């Protein structure tokens, strides 16, 4: 395995419920290092640009509205096989189907309000990191 980076977003439902520290602990306790982080409130333009891949999907407008509904913590995680490790830590999108002890099993409220976003591939991680942290090398 090689060290890689991935993007994580702690979504509005989780930040509103003060779960940032608990969720970050999952990453750090599993060997991932937080190399960059910032708390932001996304504009509709930012959320729409970030989720442009879903633009034609029926839930796109609701997703953009939701991601703009409160603060999010955007972070870059680094570690061995970081993309896959983060996906495993998050659990299934549907918290009812997420494995016990995963972030979504523990903290997600619904499929839509599912606490976290994580890059789904190394290629998408690079694109997503550049979107929020263009200064990182």
PDB file of C-alpha atoms in Angstrom:
ATOM      1  CA  UNK A   1       0.000   0.000   0.000  1.00  0.00           C
ATOM      2  CA  UNK A   2       1.039   3.572  -0.520  1.00  0.00           C
ATOM      3  CA  UNK A   3       0.362   6.694   1.438  1.00  0.00           C
ATOM      4  CA  UNK A   4      -2.383   8.730  -0.176  1.00  0.00           C
ATOM      5  CA  UNK A   5      -4.758  11.575   0.542  1.00  0.00           C
ATOM      6  CA  UNK A   6      -8.523  11.767   0.491  1.00  0.00           C
ATOM      7  CA  UNK A   7     -11.109  14.454   1.096  1.00  0.00           C
ATOM      8  CA  UNK A   8     -13.577  14.304   3.948  1.00  0.00           C
ATOM      9  CA  UNK A   9     -16.524  16.565   4.641  1.00  0.00           C
ATOM     10  CA  UNK A  10     -18.361  16.510   7.930  1.00  0.00           C
ATOM     11  CA  UNK A  11     -21.816  17.600   6.799  1.00  0.00           C
ATOM     12  CA  UNK A  12     -24.264  20.119   8.312  1.00  0.00           C
ATOM     13  CA  UNK A  13     -26.318  17.532  10.188  1.00  0.00           C
ATOM     14  CA  UNK A  14     -23.218  16.402  12.087  1.00  0.00           C
ATOM     15  CA  UNK A  15     -21.683  19.839  12.698  1.00  0.00           C
ATOM     16  CA  UNK A  16     -25.014  21.137  14.023  1.00  0.00           C
ATOM     17  CA  UNK A  17     -25.067  18.301  16.549  1.00  0.00           C
ATOM     18  CA  UNK A  18     -21.458  19.005  17.665  1.00  0.00           C
ATOM     19  CA  UNK A  19     -20.106  15.692  16.356  1.00  0.00           C
ATOM     20  CA  UNK A  20     -16.965  17.068  14.696  1.00  0.00           C
ATOM     21  CA  UNK A  21     -14.580  15.901  17.424  1.00  0.00           C
ATOM     22  CA  UNK A  22     -16.115  12.444  17.648  1.00  0.00           C
ATOM     23  CA  UNK A  23     -15.937  11.958  13.885  1.00  0.00           C
ATOM     24  CA  UNK A  24     -12.356  13.246  13.630  1.00  0.00           C
ATOM     25  CA  UNK A  25     -11.408  10.766  16.353  1.00  0.00           C
ATOM     26  CA  UNK A  26     -12.525   7.895  14.094  1.00  0.00           C
ATOM     27  CA  UNK A  27     -10.075   9.068  11.444  1.00  0.00           C
ATOM     28  CA  UNK A  28      -7.160   9.637  13.795  1.00  0.00           C
ATOM     29  CA  UNK A  29      -7.745   6.456  15.808  1.00  0.00           C
ATOM     30  CA  UNK A  30      -7.583   4.484  12.535  1.00  0.00           C
ATOM     31  CA  UNK A  31      -4.209   5.907  11.557  1.00  0.00           C
ATOM     32  CA  UNK A  32      -5.261   8.742   9.272  1.00  0.00           C
ATOM     33  CA  UNK A  33      -3.633  12.131   9.739  1.00  0.00           C
ATOM     34  CA  UNK A  34      -5.508  15.383   9.217  1.00  0.00           C
ATOM     35  CA  UNK A  35      -3.174  17.443   7.029  1.00  0.00           C
ATOM     36  CA  UNK A  36      -5.571  20.320   6.296  1.00  0.00           C
ATOM     37  CA  UNK A  37      -8.968  21.374   7.606  1.00  0.00           C
ATOM     38  CA  UNK A  38     -11.302  24.334   7.501  1.00  0.00           C
ATOM     39  CA  UNK A  39     -14.823  25.091   8.656  1.00  0.00           C
ATOM     40  CA  UNK A  40     -16.880  26.708   5.908  1.00  0.00           C
ATOM     41  CA  UNK A  41     -20.437  27.534   4.952  1.00  0.00           C
ATOM     42  CA  UNK A  42     -20.790  26.589   1.309  1.00  0.00           C
ATOM     43  CA  UNK A  43     -22.456  28.914  -1.149  1.00  0.00           C
ATOM     44  CA  UNK A  44     -24.909  27.406  -3.648  1.00  0.00           C
ATOM     45  CA  UNK A  45     -22.265  27.953  -6.334  1.00  0.00           C
ATOM     46  CA  UNK A  46     -19.618  26.062  -4.350  1.00  0.00           C
ATOM     47  CA  UNK A  47     -21.938  23.184  -3.448  1.00  0.00           C
ATOM     48  CA  UNK A  48     -23.247  22.995  -7.014  1.00  0.00           C
ATOM     49  CA  UNK A  49     -19.728  22.992  -8.420  1.00  0.00           C
ATOM     50  CA  UNK A  50     -18.519  20.353  -5.996  1.00  0.00           C
ATOM     51  CA  UNK A  51     -21.480  18.050  -6.670  1.00  0.00           C
ATOM     52  CA  UNK A  52     -21.680  18.848 -10.416  1.00  0.00           C
ATOM     53  CA  UNK A  53     -21.382  15.129 -11.190  1.00  0.00           C
ATOM     54  CA  UNK A  54     -24.930  14.779  -9.798  1.00  0.00           C
ATOM     55  CA  UNK A  55     -26.367  17.778 -11.684  1.00  0.00           C
ATOM     56  CA  UNK A  56     -28.788  15.717 -13.758  1.00  0.00           C
ATOM     57  CA  UNK A  57     -29.989  13.606 -10.835  1.00  0.00           C
ATOM     58  CA  UNK A  58     -33.386  14.424  -9.299  1.00  0.00           C
ATOM     59  CA  UNK A  59     -31.903  15.021  -5.825  1.00  0.00           C
ATOM     60  CA  UNK A  60     -29.318  17.599  -6.957  1.00  0.00           C
ATOM     61  CA  UNK A  61     -31.232  20.701  -5.814  1.00  0.00           C
ATOM     62  CA  UNK A  62     -31.985  19.196  -2.419  1.00  0.00           C
ATOM     63  CA  UNK A  63     -28.339  18.127  -2.029  1.00  0.00           C
ATOM     64  CA  UNK A  64     -27.088  21.640  -2.776  1.00  0.00           C
ATOM     65  CA  UNK A  65     -29.625  23.190  -0.387  1.00  0.00           C
ATOM     66  CA  UNK A  66     -28.680  20.721   2.341  1.00  0.00           C
ATOM     67  CA  UNK A  67     -24.936  21.277   1.948  1.00  0.00           C
ATOM     68  CA  UNK A  68     -25.528  25.053   2.238  1.00  0.00           C
ATOM     69  CA  UNK A  69     -27.793  24.720   5.281  1.00  0.00           C
ATOM     70  CA  UNK A  70     -25.006  24.978   7.847  1.00  0.00           C
ATOM     71  CA  UNK A  71     -21.299  24.803   8.444  1.00  0.00           C
ATOM     72  CA  UNK A  72     -19.220  21.884   7.162  1.00  0.00           C
ATOM     73  CA  UNK A  73     -15.724  20.796   8.098  1.00  0.00           C
ATOM     74  CA  UNK A  74     -13.702  20.059   4.994  1.00  0.00           C
ATOM     75  CA  UNK A  75     -10.489  18.151   5.624  1.00  0.00           C
ATOM     76  CA  UNK A  76      -7.712  16.296   3.865  1.00  0.00           C
ATOM     77  CA  UNK A  77      -6.854  12.956   5.406  1.00  0.00           C
ATOM     78  CA  UNK A  78      -3.567  11.192   4.731  1.00  0.00           C
ATOM     79  CA  UNK A  79      -2.489   7.637   5.362  1.00  0.00           C
ATOM     80  CA  UNK A  80      -2.003   4.170   3.943  1.00  0.00           C
ATOM     81  CA  UNK A  81      -4.794   3.464   1.438  1.00  0.00           C
ATOM     82  CA  UNK A  82      -6.609   6.553   2.787  1.00  0.00           C
ATOM     83  CA  UNK A  83      -9.461   6.506   0.258  1.00  0.00           C
ATOM     84  CA  UNK A  84     -10.520   2.941   1.029  1.00  0.00           C
ATOM     85  CA  UNK A  85      -9.897   3.274   4.757  1.00  0.00           C
ATOM     86  CA  UNK A  86     -12.063   6.393   4.925  1.00  0.00           C
ATOM     87  CA  UNK A  87     -14.838   4.678   2.929  1.00  0.00           C
ATOM     88  CA  UNK A  88     -14.727   1.763   5.385  1.00  0.00           C
ATOM     89  CA  UNK A  89     -14.842   4.108   8.386  1.00  0.00           C
ATOM     90  CA  UNK A  90     -17.831   5.995   6.957  1.00  0.00           C
ATOM     91  CA  UNK A  91     -19.974   2.940   6.265  1.00  0.00           C
ATOM     92  CA  UNK A  92     -22.827   2.569   3.803  1.00  0.00           C
ATOM     93  CA  UNK A  93     -24.674   5.695   2.655  1.00  0.00           C
ATOM     94  CA  UNK A  94     -27.851   4.343   4.241  1.00  0.00           C
ATOM     95  CA  UNK A  95     -27.158   4.364   7.983  1.00  0.00           C
ATOM     96  CA  UNK A  96     -29.565   1.433   8.421  1.00  0.00           C
ATOM     97  CA  UNK A  97     -27.256  -0.657   6.217  1.00  0.00           C
ATOM     98  CA  UNK A  98     -23.984   0.694   7.630  1.00  0.00           C
ATOM     99  CA  UNK A  99     -21.846  -1.728   9.631  1.00  0.00           C
ATOM    100  CA  UNK A 100     -21.937  -1.326  13.413  1.00  0.00           C
ATOM    101  CA  UNK A 101     -19.390   1.173  14.687  1.00  0.00           C
ATOM    102  CA  UNK A 102     -19.055   3.053  11.407  1.00  0.00           C
ATOM    103  CA  UNK A 103     -19.523   6.809  11.367  1.00  0.00           C
ATOM    104  CA  UNK A 104     -22.841   6.647   9.539  1.00  0.00           C
ATOM    105  CA  UNK A 105     -24.119   3.830  11.732  1.00  0.00           C
ATOM    106  CA  UNK A 106     -23.338   5.886  14.812  1.00  0.00           C
ATOM    107  CA  UNK A 107     -24.134   9.432  13.715  1.00  0.00           C
ATOM    108  CA  UNK A 108     -26.153   9.652  10.465  1.00  0.00           C
ATOM    109  CA  UNK A 109     -29.801  10.619  10.661  1.00  0.00           C
ATOM    110  CA  UNK A 110     -30.885   9.408   7.205  1.00  0.00           C
ATOM    111  CA  UNK A 111     -29.617   8.618   3.714  1.00  0.00           C
ATOM    112  CA  UNK A 112     -29.643  12.345   2.916  1.00  0.00           C
ATOM    113  CA  UNK A 113     -28.357  13.556   6.297  1.00  0.00           C
ATOM    114  CA  UNK A 114     -25.603  10.970   6.449  1.00  0.00           C
ATOM    115  CA  UNK A 115     -23.002  12.915   8.464  1.00  0.00           C
ATOM    116  CA  UNK A 116     -19.991  12.628   6.137  1.00  0.00           C
ATOM    117  CA  UNK A 117     -18.714  12.699   2.577  1.00  0.00           C
ATOM    118  CA  UNK A 118     -15.570  10.923   1.453  1.00  0.00           C
ATOM    119  CA  UNK A 119     -13.853  10.648  -1.911  1.00  0.00           C
ATOM    120  CA  UNK A 120     -14.706   7.426  -3.735  1.00  0.00           C
ATOM    121  CA  UNK A 121     -11.443   7.020  -5.672  1.00  0.00           C
ATOM    122  CA  UNK A 122      -7.892   8.331  -5.692  1.00  0.00           C
ATOM    123  CA  UNK A 123      -8.658  10.277  -8.875  1.00  0.00           C
ATOM    124  CA  UNK A 124     -11.727  11.938  -7.370  1.00  0.00           C
ATOM    125  CA  UNK A 125      -9.813  12.607  -4.162  1.00  0.00           C
ATOM    126  CA  UNK A 126      -7.219  14.613  -6.100  1.00  0.00           C
ATOM    127  CA  UNK A 127      -9.963  16.639  -7.835  1.00  0.00           C
ATOM    128  CA  UNK A 128     -11.927  17.196  -4.624  1.00  0.00           C
ATOM    129  CA  UNK A 129      -8.853  18.205  -2.623  1.00  0.00           C
ATOM    130  CA  UNK A 130      -7.895  20.719  -5.312  1.00  0.00           C
ATOM    131  CA  UNK A 131     -11.455  22.138  -5.217  1.00  0.00           C
ATOM    132  CA  UNK A 132     -11.183  23.076  -1.531  1.00  0.00           C
ATOM    133  CA  UNK A 133      -7.413  23.264  -1.001  1.00  0.00           C
ATOM    134  CA  UNK A 134      -5.809  24.480  -4.245  1.00  0.00           C
ATOM    135  CA  UNK A 135      -2.731  25.539  -2.285  1.00  0.00           C
ATOM    136  CA  UNK A 136      -1.849  21.976  -1.197  1.00  0.00           C
ATOM    137  CA  UNK A 137       0.910  20.172  -3.029  1.00  0.00           C
TER     138      UNK A 137
END
